[in-house]
Coordinates of C-alpha atoms and ligand atoms in Angstrom, one line a residue:
X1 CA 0.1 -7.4 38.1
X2 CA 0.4 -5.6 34.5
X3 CA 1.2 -8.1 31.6
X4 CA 4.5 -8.0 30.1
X5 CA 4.0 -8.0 26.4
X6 CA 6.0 -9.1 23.7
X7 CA 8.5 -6.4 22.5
X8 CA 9.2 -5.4 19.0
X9 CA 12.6 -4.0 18.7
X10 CA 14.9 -2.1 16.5
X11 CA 16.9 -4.8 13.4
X12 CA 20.2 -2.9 13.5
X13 CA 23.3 -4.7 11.9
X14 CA 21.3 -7.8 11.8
X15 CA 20.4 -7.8 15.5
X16 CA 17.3 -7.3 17.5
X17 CA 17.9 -4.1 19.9
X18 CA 16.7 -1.9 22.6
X19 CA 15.8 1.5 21.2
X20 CA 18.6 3.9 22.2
X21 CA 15.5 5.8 24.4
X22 CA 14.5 2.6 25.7
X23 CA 10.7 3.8 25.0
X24 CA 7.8 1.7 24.1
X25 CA 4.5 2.3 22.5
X26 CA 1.3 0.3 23.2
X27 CA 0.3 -1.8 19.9
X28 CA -3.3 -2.0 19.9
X29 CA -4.8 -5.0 18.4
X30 CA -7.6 -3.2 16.4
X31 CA -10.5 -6.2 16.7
X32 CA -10.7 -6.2 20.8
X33 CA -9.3 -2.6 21.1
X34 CA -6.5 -3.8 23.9
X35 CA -2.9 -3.9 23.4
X36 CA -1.4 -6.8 22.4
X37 CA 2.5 -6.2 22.1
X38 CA 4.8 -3.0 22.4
X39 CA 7.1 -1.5 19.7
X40 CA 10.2 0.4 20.2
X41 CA 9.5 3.9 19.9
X42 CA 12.5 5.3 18.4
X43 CA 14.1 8.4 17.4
X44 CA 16.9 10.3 15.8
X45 CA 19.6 8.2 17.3
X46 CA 18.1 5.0 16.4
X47 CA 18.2 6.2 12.8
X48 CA 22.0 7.1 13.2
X49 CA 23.1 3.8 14.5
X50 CA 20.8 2.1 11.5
X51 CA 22.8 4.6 8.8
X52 CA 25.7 3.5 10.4
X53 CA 24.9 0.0 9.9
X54 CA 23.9 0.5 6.3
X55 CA 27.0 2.1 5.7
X56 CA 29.2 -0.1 6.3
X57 CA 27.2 -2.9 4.6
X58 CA 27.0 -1.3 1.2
X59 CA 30.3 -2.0 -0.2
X60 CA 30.2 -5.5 -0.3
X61 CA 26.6 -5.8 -0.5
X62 CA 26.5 -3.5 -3.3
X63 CA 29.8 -5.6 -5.1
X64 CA 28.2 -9.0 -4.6
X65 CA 27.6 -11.0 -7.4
X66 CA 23.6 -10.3 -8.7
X67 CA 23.6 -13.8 -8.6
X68 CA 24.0 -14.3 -5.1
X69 CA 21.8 -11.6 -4.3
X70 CA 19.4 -13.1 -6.0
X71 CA 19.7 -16.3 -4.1
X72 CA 19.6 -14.8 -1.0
X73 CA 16.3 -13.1 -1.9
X74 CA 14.5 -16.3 -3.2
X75 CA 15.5 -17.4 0.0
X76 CA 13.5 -14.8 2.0
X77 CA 10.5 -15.3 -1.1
X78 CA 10.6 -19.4 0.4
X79 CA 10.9 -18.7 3.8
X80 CA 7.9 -15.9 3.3
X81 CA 5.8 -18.9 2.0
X82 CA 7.5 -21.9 4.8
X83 CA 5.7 -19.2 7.5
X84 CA 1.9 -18.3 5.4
X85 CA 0.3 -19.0 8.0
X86 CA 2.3 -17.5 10.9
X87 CA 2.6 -14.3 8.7
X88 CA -1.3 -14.4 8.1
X89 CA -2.4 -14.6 11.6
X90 CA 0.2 -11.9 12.8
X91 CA -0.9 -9.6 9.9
X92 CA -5.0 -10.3 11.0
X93 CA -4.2 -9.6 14.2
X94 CA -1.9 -6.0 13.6
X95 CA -4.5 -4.7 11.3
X96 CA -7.8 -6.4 11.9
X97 CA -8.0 -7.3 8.6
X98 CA -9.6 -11.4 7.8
X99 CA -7.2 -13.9 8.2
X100 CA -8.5 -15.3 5.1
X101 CA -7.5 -12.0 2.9
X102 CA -3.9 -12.1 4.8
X103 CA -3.7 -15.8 3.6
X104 CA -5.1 -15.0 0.3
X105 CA -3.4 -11.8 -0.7
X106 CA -0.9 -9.6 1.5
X107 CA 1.4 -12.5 2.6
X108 CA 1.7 -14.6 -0.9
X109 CA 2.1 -11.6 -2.6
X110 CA 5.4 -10.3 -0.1
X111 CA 7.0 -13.6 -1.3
X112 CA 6.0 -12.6 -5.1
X113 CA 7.6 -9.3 -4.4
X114 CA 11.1 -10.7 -3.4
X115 CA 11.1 -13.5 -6.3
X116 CA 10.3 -11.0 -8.7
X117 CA 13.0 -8.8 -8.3
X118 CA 15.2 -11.5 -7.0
X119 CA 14.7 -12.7 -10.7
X120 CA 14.4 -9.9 -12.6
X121 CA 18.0 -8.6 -11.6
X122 CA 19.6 -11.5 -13.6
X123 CA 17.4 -9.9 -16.6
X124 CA 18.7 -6.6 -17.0
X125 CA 19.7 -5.0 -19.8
X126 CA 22.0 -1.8 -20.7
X127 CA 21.4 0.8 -23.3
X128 CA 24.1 1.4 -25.4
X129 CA 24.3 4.5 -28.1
X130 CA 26.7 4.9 -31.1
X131 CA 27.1 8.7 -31.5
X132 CA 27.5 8.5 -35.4
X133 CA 31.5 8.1 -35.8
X134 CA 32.6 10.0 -32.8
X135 CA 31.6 8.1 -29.6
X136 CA 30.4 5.4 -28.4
X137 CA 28.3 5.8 -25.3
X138 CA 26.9 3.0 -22.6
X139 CA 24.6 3.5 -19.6
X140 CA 25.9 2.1 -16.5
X141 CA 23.1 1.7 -13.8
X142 CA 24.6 1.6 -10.4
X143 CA 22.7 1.6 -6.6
X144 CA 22.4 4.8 -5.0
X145 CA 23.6 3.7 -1.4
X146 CA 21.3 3.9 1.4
X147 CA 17.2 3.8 0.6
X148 CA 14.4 4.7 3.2
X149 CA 11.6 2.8 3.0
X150 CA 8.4 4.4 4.9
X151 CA 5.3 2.4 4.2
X152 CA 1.2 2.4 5.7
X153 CA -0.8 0.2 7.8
X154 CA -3.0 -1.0 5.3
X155 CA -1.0 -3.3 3.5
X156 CA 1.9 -3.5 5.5
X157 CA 4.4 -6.1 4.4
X158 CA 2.9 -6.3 1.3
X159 CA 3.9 -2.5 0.5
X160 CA 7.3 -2.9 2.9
X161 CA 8.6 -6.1 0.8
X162 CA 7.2 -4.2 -2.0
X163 CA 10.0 -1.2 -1.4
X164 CA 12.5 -3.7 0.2
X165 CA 12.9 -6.1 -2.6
X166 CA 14.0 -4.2 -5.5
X167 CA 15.8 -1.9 -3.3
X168 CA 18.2 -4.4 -2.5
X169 CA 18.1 -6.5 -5.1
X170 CA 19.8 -4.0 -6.9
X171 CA 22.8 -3.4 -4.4
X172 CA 21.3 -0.5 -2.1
X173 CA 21.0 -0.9 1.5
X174 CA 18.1 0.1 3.4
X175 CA 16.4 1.7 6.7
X176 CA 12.8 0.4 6.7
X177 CA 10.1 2.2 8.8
X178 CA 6.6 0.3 8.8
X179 CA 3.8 2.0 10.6
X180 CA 4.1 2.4 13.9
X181 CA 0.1 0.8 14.2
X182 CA 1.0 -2.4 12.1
X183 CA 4.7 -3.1 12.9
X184 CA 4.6 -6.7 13.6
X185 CA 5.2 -8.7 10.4
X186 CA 7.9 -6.2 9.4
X187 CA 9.8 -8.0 12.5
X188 CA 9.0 -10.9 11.2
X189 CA 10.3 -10.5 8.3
X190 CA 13.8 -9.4 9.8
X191 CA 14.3 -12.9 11.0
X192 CA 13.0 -14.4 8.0
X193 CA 15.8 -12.2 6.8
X194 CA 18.6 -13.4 9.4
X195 CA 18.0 -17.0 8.5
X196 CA 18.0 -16.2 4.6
X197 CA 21.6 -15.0 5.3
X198 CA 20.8 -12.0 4.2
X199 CA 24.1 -10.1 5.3
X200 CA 24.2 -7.7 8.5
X201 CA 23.3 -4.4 7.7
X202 CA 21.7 -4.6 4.2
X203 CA 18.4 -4.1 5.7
X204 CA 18.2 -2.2 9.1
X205 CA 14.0 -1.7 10.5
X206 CA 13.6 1.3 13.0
X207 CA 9.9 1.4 14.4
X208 CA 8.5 4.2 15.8
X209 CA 6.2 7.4 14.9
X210 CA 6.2 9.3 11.7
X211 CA 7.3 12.5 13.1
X212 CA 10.6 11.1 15.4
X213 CA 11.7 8.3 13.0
X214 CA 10.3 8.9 9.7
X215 CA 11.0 12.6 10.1
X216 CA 14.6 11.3 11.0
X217 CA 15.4 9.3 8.1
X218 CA 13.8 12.3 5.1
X219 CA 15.8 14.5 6.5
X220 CA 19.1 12.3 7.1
X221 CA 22.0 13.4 4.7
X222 CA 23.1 9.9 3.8
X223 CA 19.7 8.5 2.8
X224 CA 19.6 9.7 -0.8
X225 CA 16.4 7.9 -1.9
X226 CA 13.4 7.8 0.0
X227 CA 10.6 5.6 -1.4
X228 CA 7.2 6.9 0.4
X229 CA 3.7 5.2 0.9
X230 CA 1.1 7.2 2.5
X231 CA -1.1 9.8 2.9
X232 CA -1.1 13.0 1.0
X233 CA -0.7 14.8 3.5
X234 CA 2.1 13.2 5.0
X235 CA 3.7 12.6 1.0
X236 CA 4.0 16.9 1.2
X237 CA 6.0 16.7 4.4
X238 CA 8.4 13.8 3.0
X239 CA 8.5 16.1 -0.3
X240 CA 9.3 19.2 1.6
X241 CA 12.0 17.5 3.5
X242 CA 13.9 15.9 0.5
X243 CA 14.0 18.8 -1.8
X244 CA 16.5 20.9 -0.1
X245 CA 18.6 17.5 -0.2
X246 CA 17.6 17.1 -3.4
X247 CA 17.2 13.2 -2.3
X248 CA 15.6 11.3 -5.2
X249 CA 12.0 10.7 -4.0
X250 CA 9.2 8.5 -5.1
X251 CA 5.7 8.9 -3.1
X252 CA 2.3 6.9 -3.5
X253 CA 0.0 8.6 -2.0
X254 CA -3.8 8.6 -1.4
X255 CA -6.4 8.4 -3.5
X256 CA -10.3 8.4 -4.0
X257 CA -11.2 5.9 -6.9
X258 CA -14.0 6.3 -9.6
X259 CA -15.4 2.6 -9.9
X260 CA -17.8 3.3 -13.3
X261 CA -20.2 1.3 -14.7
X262 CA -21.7 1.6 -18.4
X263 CA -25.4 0.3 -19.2
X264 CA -23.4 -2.3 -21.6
X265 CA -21.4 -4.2 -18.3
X266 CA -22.0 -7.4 -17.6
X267 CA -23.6 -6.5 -14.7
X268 CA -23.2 -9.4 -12.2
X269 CA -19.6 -9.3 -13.1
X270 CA -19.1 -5.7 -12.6
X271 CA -21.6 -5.7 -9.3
X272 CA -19.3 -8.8 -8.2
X273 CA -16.3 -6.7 -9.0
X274 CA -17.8 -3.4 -7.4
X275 CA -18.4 -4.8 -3.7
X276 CA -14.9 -6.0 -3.9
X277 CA -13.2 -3.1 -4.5
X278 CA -15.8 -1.2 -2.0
X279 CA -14.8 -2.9 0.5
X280 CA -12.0 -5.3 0.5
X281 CA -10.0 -4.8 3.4
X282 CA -12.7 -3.0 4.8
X283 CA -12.1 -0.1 2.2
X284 CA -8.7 -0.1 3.4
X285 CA -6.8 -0.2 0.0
X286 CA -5.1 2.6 -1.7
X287 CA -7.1 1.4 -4.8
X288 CA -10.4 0.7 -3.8
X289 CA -13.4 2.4 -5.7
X290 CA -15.0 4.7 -3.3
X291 CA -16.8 6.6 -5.9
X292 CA -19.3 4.5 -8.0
X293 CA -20.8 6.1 -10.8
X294 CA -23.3 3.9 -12.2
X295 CA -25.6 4.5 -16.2
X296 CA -28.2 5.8 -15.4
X297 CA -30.6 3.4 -17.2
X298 CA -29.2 0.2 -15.1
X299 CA -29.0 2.6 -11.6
X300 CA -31.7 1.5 -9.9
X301 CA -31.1 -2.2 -10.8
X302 CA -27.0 -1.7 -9.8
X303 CA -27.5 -0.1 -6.6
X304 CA -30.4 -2.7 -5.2
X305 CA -28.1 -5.4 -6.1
X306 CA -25.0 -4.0 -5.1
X307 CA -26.4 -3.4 -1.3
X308 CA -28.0 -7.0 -1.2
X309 CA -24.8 -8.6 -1.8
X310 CA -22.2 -5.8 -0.1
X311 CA -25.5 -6.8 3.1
X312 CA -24.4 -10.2 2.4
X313 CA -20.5 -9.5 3.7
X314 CA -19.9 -11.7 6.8
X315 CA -18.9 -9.1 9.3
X316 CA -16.3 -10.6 12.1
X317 CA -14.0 -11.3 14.0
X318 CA -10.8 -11.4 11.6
X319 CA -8.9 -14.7 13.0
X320 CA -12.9 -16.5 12.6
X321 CA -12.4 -18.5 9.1
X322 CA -15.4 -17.4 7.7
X323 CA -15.0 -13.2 8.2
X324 CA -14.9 -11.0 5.2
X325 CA -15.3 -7.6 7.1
X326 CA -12.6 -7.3 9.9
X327 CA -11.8 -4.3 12.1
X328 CA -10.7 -0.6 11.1
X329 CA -7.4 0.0 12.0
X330 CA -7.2 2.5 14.5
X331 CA -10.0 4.2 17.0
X332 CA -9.0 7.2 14.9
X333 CA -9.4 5.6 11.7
X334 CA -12.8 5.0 12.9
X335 CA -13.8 8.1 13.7
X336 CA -12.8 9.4 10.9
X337 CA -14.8 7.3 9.1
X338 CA -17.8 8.0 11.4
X339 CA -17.4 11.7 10.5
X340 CA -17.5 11.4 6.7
X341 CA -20.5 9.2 7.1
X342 CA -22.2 12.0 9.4
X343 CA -20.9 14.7 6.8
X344 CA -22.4 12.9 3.9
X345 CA -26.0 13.2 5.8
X346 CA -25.0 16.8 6.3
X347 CA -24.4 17.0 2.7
X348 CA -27.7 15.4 1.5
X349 CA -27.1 12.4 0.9
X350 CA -29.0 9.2 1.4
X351 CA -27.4 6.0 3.7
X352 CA -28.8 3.2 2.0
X353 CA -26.9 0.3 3.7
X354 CA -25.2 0.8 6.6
X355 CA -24.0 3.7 8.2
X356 CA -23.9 3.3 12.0
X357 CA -21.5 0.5 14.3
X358 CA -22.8 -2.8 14.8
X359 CA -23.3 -4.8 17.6
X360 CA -20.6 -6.3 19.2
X361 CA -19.4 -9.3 17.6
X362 CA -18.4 -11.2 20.4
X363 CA -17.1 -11.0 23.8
X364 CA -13.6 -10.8 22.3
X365 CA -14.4 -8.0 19.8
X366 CA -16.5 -6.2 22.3
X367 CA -14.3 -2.9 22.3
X368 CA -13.2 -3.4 18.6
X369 CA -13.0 -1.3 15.7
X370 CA -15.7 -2.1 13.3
X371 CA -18.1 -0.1 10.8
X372 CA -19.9 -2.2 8.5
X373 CA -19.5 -1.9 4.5
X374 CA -21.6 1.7 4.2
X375 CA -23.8 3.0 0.4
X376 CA -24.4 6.6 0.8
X377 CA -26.7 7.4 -2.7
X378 CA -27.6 11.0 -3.8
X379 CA -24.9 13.2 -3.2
X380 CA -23.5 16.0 -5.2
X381 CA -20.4 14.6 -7.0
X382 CA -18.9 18.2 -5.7
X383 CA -19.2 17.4 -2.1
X384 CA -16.8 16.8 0.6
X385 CA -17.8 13.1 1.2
X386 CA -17.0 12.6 -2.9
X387 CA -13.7 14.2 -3.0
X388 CA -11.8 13.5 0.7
X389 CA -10.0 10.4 0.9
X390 CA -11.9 8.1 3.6
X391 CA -10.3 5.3 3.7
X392 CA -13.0 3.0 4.8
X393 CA -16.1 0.7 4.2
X394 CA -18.1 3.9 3.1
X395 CA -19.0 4.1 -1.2
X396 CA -20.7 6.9 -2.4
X397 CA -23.5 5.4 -6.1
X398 CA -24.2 8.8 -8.5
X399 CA -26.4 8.0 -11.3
X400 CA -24.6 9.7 -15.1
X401 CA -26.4 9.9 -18.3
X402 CA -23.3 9.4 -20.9
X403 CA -20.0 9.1 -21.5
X404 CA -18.8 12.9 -21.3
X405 CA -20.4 13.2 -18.2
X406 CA -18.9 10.4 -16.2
X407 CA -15.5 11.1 -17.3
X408 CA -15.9 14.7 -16.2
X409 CA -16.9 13.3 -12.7
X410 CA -14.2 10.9 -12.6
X411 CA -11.3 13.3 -13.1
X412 CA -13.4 15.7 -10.8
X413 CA -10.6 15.5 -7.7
X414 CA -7.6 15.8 -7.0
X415 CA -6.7 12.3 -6.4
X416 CA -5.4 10.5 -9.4
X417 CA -4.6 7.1 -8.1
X418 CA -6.6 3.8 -9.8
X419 CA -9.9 3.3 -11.5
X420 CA -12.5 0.8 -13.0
X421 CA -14.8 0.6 -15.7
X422 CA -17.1 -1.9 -17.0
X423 CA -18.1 -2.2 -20.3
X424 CA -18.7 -4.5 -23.2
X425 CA -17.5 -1.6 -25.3
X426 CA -14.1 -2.2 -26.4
X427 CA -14.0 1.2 -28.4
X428 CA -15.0 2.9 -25.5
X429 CA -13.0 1.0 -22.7
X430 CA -10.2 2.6 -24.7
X431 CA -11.7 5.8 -25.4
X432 CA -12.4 6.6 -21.3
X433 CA -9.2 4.6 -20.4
X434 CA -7.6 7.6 -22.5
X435 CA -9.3 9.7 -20.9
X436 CA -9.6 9.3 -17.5
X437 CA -6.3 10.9 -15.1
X438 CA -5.2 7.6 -12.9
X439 CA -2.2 5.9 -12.6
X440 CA -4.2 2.9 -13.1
X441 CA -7.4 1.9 -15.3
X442 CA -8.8 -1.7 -14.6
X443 CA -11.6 -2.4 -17.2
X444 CA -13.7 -5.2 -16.3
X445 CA -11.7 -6.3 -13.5
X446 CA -10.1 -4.9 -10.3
X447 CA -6.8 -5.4 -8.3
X448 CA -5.4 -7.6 -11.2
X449 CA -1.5 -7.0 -10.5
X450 CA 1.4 -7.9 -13.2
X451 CA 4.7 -6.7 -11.3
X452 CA 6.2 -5.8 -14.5
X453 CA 3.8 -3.3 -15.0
X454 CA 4.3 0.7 -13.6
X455 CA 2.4 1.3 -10.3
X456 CA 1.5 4.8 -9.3
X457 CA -0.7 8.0 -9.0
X458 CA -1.4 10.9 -11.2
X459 CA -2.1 14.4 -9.8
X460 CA -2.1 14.5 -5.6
X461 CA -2.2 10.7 -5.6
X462 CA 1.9 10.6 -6.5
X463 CA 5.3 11.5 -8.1
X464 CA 6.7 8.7 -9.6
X465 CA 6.1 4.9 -10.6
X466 CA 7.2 1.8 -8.9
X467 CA 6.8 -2.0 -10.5
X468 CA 9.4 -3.4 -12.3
X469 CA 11.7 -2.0 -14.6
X470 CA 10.4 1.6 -13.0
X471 CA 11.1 0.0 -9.7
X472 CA 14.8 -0.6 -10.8
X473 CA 15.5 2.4 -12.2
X474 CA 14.4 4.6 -9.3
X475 CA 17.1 2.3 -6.9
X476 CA 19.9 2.9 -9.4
X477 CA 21.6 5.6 -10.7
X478 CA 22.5 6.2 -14.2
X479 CA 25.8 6.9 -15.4
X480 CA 26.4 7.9 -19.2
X481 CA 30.2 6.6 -20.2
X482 CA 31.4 8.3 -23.5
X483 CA 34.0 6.5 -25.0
X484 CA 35.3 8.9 -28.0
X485 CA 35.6 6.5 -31.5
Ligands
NAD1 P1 0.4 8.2 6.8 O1 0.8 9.1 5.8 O2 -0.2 8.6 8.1 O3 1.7 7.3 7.3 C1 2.5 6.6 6.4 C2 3.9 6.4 6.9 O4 4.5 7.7 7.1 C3 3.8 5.8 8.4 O5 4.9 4.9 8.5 C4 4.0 7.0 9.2 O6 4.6 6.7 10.5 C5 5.0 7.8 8.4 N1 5.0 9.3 8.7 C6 4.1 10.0 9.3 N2 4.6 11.3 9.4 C7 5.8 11.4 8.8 C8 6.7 12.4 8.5 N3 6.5 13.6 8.9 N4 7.8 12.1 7.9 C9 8.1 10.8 7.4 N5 7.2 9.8 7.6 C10 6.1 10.1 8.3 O7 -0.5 7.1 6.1 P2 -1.3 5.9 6.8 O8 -2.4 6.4 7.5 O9 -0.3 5.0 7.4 O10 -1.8 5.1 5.4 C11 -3.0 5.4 4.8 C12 -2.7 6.3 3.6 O11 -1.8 5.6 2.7 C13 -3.9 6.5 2.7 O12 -3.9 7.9 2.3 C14 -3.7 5.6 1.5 O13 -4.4 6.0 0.4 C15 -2.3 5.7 1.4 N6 -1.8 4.5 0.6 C16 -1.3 4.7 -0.7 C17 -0.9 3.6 -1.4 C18 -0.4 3.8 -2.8 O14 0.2 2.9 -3.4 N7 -0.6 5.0 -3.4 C19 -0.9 2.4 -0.9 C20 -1.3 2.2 0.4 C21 -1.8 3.3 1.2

């Protein structure tokens, strides 16, 4: 007899339903390879009905006090934290990534998302603008309507709450679409939601494939803003789809990290520093440093350090307590990763740690998805393997002899996302910070996050900023009011 699995549905008008097509799609639970649940597997319709929904919520949602809003969102930030633990072990399990990192990171920093903006709504301030003796003008910022909200598997209600939060904090509505691989806490959060009080309708989650539902909502008429996460590939489609609505669009997109470290560092901190943004989350973050570029006079001594401790990474299963290397996401995420690592021998470079699936981990895991954390040395910083995103536990080390040289290789691609350096320097952390085109520089630190700060990508990694106030100016609209003197 065939298992029934549990069934993630549609959160139209604050209710769990059937999607309008009554299809399902297999989700895989990336560390044994098996399914593990179904989500809906919606379409057009499905959209429709959640517009619908959003619709009608918007005018009292949008009129309510900020100060009840802002209850009702610390209320989702508390129950986010009552549930840690259920969260964690449903986010391990839908991506594969540890338990402990799900516990650490993704869930407590959902909750952070909500009391942030929950809070920083009752903080808001208005320009105003005396036009010499003729006017007086004031700038009234007001939410747009209905937001889509299309977010990744890596960090997924992380980067959903992320969109969700300040979208609604500020009065909009929104239709939410998490990745159809990693769908599960996203459900979770809609009954968080329910039992917050958050009103029917404010929030509406339609699962299903990027082409039939995320298609659907870029290219509704009534969604005017559409915040993307993704890949760059996909970011172009979104982009193409908007313009002709002229919809207001923000898209983080991929990216492919320079990670650089001067002779000067404090080299166990930056080697420290270095395997973690290799290959936290199995390489599986937007910002992780992919491409370390390493002084030349401390190369040799980096690079022997930096595989004995990346060799040191417990590789697992991801519910096991003491994991710090999980599963890949997706047999196709894999694979892709096995084909960049087969390229880079192709383009002449060295595996130094690494490089080929392990043994199985345990019965469990036997059909999982794992790669262990992979050094490829002596590649041309030209070459494929240094410029494609890969998205995975795979860093390229280049040796660079100063200062010109290594910002020329950092801004060699045509990702523009996040970037480290480590130095003692602190005339040339600013100099290269200047220098270097990312959204992001970290200098002797990685993944430090201030929500108040802008968040985005430069170049193909991006158009736009979210955090803070950027994050509440791209959900409202600004309207100039000219009162003549
Ligand atoms: P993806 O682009 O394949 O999918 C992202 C989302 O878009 C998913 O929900 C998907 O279903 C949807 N989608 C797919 N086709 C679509 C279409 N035609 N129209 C509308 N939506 C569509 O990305 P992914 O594989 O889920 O995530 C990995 C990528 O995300 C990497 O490139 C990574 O760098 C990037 N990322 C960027 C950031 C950032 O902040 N810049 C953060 C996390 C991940």
């Amino acid at each position: 007899m065939q298992k029934e699995f549990p069934r993630i549905k549609n959160f139209i008008d604050g209710e769990f339903v059937e999607p309008v097509g009554g299809k399902y799609l297999d989700n895989i639970e990336p560390a044994t390879g098996k399914p593990y649940s179904k989500v809906a597997d919606s379409g057009k319709e499905d959209v429709d009905l959640a517009v619908a929904a959003a619709e009608a919520a918007f005018a009292d949602w949008s009129k309510m006090p900020a100060a009840e809003r802002s209850k009702i969102l610390l209320r989702i930030a508390d129950l986010i934290e009552r549930d840690l633990e259920k969260l964690s072990r449903a986010e391990s399990i839908d991506t594969g990534k540890p338990l402990s990192l799900a516990r650490s990171l993704d869930i407590p920093r959902a909750s952070s998302n909500f009391r942030f903006f929950a809070t920083a709504i009752l903080h808001t301030e208005n320009e105003a603008h005396v036009t010499d003796g003729v006017a007086f003008n004031y700038t009234l910022r007001q939410p747009r309507g209905i937001a889509g909200l299309i977010s990744p598997w890596n960090l997924p209600l992380y980067l959903l709450s992320w969109k969700i939060a300040p979208a609604i904090a500020v009065g909009n509505t929104a239709i939410a679409k998490p990745s159809e691989l990693t769908p599960m806490t996203a459900y979770l959060l809609c009954e968080i939601c329910a039992e917050a009080g958050l009103p029917n309708g404010v929030l509406n989650v339609v699962h299903g494939t990027g082409p039939n539902v995320g298609a659907a909502v870029t290219a509704h008429p009534k969604i005017g803003t559409i915040s993307f996460t993704g890949g760059t590939v996909t970011g172009r489609k979104v982009a193409e789809a908007c313009a002709p609505l002229f919809k207001k669009v923000s898209l983080e997109l991929g990216g492919k990290n320079p990670n650089i470290i001067f002779a000067d560092a404090d080299l166990d901190a930056a080697i420290a520093g270095s395997v973690r943004s290799s290959f936290a989350n199995q390489g599986q973050v937007c910002l992780c440093g992919s491409r370390v570029f390493v002084e030349r006079s401390v190369y040799k001594t980096f690079v022997d350090r930096f595989i004995d401790k990346a060799s040191e990474l417990k590789l697992g299963d991801p519910l096991d307590e003491k994991t710090e290397q999980g599963a890949i996401v997706s047999k196709a995420q894999l694979d892709k990763v096995k084909f960049y690592v087969d390229l880079a021998k192709k383009e002449g470079g060295v595996t130094a740690l690494g490089g080929k699936a392990p043994d199985p981990i345990n019965e469990r895991c036997c059909d999982g998805y794992f790669f262990p954390p992979t050094v490829i040395t002596d590649l041309p910083v030209s070459c494929r393997t240094n410029r494609e995103e890969i998205f995975g536990p795979v860093v390229t080390i280049t040796p660079f002899d100063n200062e010109e040289e290594v910002i020329g290789y950092a801004n060699d691609t045509d990702y523009g996302l996040a970037s480290s350096v480590w130095t003692q320097n602190l005339n040339r952390a600013h100099r290269v910070a200047e220098r270097i085109s990312t959204g992001t520089v970290w200098v002797n630190c990685w993944l430090v996050r201030d929500l108040r700060v802008p968040f985005g990508g430069m170049k193909a990694s991006g158009v736009g900023r979210e955090g803070g106030e950027e994050a509440l100016r791209f959900f409202t609209e600004p309207k100039n009011v000219c009162i003549a003197k």
